[in-house]
Amino acid sequence: MAERLSADARKEALGGIPGWTEVQGREAIGKTFVFRDFNEAFGFMTRAALVAEKMDHHPEWRNVYKTVEVVLSTHDAGGVTNLDIELATKMNAIAKLTQ
Ligand code: HBI
């Protein structure tokens, strides 16, 4: 089971994933992706969903038109783990391909 990251480790990890920040009021990280249109936004979600399923690690996300708000935390660990950092990294890579 993935280990919960300490506040310092979380801050350190955030340095390596551009655009991701701590979520206020809970141990989670978040990022809002903005795409050209809904088609691009949903394409991102489709690809990210397949990656998440393969990892067995799933995002909390909300899509409004061309915007996708993502929050990541590891529910089983009660905080942020390396799985969240890994999925965030992969989401950044997918977003680059679809923007
Ligand atoms: N996704 N974000 C997140 N956090 C979890 O703890 C988690 C998950 N997806 C699947 C999953 N846990 C399974 O391991 C458990 O539901 C068994």
Coordinates of C-alpha atoms and ligand atoms in Angstrom, one line a residue:
M1 CA 0.0 0.0 0.0
A2 CA 1.4 3.4 -0.9
E3 CA 2.7 5.5 2.0
R4 CA 1.2 8.9 2.9
L5 CA 3.7 11.7 2.1
S6 CA 4.6 14.2 4.8
A7 CA 3.9 17.9 4.3
D8 CA 7.6 18.4 3.4
A9 CA 7.7 15.4 1.0
R10 CA 4.4 16.7 -0.6
K11 CA 5.9 20.2 -1.2
E12 CA 9.1 18.6 -2.6
A13 CA 7.1 16.4 -5.0
L14 CA 4.9 19.4 -6.1
G15 CA 8.1 21.1 -7.4
G16 CA 8.4 18.4 -10.0
I17 CA 4.8 18.6 -11.4
P18 CA 4.1 22.0 -13.0
G19 CA 0.7 23.6 -12.3
W20 CA -0.2 21.3 -9.4
T21 CA -0.8 22.8 -5.9
E22 CA -2.0 21.7 -2.5
V23 CA -5.8 21.7 -2.2
Q24 CA -7.1 24.0 0.6
G25 CA -8.5 22.2 3.6
R26 CA -7.6 18.6 2.7
E27 CA -4.5 16.5 2.0
A28 CA -4.8 16.5 -1.7
I29 CA -3.2 18.1 -4.8
G30 CA -5.1 19.8 -7.6
K31 CA -4.8 21.3 -11.0
T32 CA -7.2 23.0 -13.4
F33 CA -6.5 22.1 -17.1
V34 CA -7.9 24.4 -19.8
F35 CA -8.1 23.1 -23.3
R36 CA -9.1 24.6 -26.7
D37 CA -12.6 23.2 -26.5
F38 CA -14.8 20.4 -25.1
N39 CA -13.5 17.9 -27.6
E40 CA -9.9 18.4 -26.4
A41 CA -11.0 18.4 -22.8
F42 CA -12.9 15.1 -23.1
G43 CA -10.1 13.6 -25.1
F44 CA -7.7 14.3 -22.2
M45 CA -10.2 12.8 -19.8
T46 CA -10.5 9.7 -22.0
R47 CA -6.8 9.1 -22.1
A48 CA -6.3 9.9 -18.4
A49 CA -9.1 7.6 -17.5
L50 CA -7.3 4.7 -19.2
V51 CA -4.1 5.5 -17.4
A52 CA -5.9 5.7 -14.1
E53 CA -7.6 2.4 -14.6
K54 CA -4.3 0.8 -15.5
M55 CA -2.8 2.2 -12.3
D56 CA -5.9 1.3 -10.3
H57 CA -5.7 4.9 -9.0
H58 CA -8.5 7.2 -9.8
P59 CA -8.9 11.0 -9.9
E60 CA -11.7 13.2 -8.6
W61 CA -12.5 15.5 -11.4
R62 CA -15.0 17.9 -12.8
N63 CA -15.4 19.0 -16.4
V64 CA -17.2 22.2 -17.6
Y65 CA -16.9 22.7 -21.4
K66 CA -13.1 23.1 -22.0
T67 CA -12.0 23.0 -18.4
V68 CA -11.1 20.0 -16.3
E69 CA -10.6 20.4 -12.6
V70 CA -8.6 17.5 -11.1
V71 CA -8.0 16.6 -7.4
L72 CA -5.8 13.7 -6.5
S73 CA -5.4 11.9 -3.2
T74 CA -5.0 8.3 -2.1
H75 CA -8.2 7.5 -0.1
D76 CA -6.7 4.2 1.2
A77 CA -3.8 6.2 2.7
G78 CA -5.7 9.2 3.9
G79 CA -3.5 11.7 2.1
V80 CA -1.2 12.2 -0.9
T81 CA 1.1 9.3 -2.0
N82 CA 3.5 8.7 -4.8
L83 CA 0.6 7.3 -6.8
D84 CA -0.9 10.8 -6.9
I85 CA 2.4 12.3 -7.9
E86 CA 2.7 9.6 -10.6
L87 CA -0.8 10.1 -12.0
A88 CA -0.3 13.9 -11.9
T89 CA 2.9 13.5 -13.9
K90 CA 1.1 11.3 -16.5
M91 CA -1.8 13.8 -16.7
N92 CA 0.6 16.6 -17.5
A93 CA 2.2 14.6 -20.2
I94 CA -1.2 13.7 -21.7
A95 CA -2.3 17.3 -21.6
K96 CA 0.8 18.4 -23.5
L97 CA -0.1 15.9 -26.2
T98 CA -3.7 17.1 -26.5
Q99 CA -3.3 20.9 -26.2
Ligands
HBI1 N1 -8.0 5.8 -6.2 N2 -7.5 8.0 -5.7 C1 -7.6 6.7 -5.3 N3 -7.4 6.3 -4.0 C2 -7.5 5.1 -3.6 O1 -7.3 4.8 -2.5 C3 -7.9 4.1 -4.6 C4 -8.2 4.5 -5.9 N4 -8.6 3.6 -6.8 C5 -8.7 2.2 -6.5 C6 -8.4 1.8 -5.1 N5 -8.0 2.7 -4.2 C7 -8.5 0.4 -4.8 O2 -7.2 -0.1 -4.5 C8 -9.3 0.1 -3.6 O3 -10.6 0.6 -3.9 C9 -9.4 -1.3 -3.3

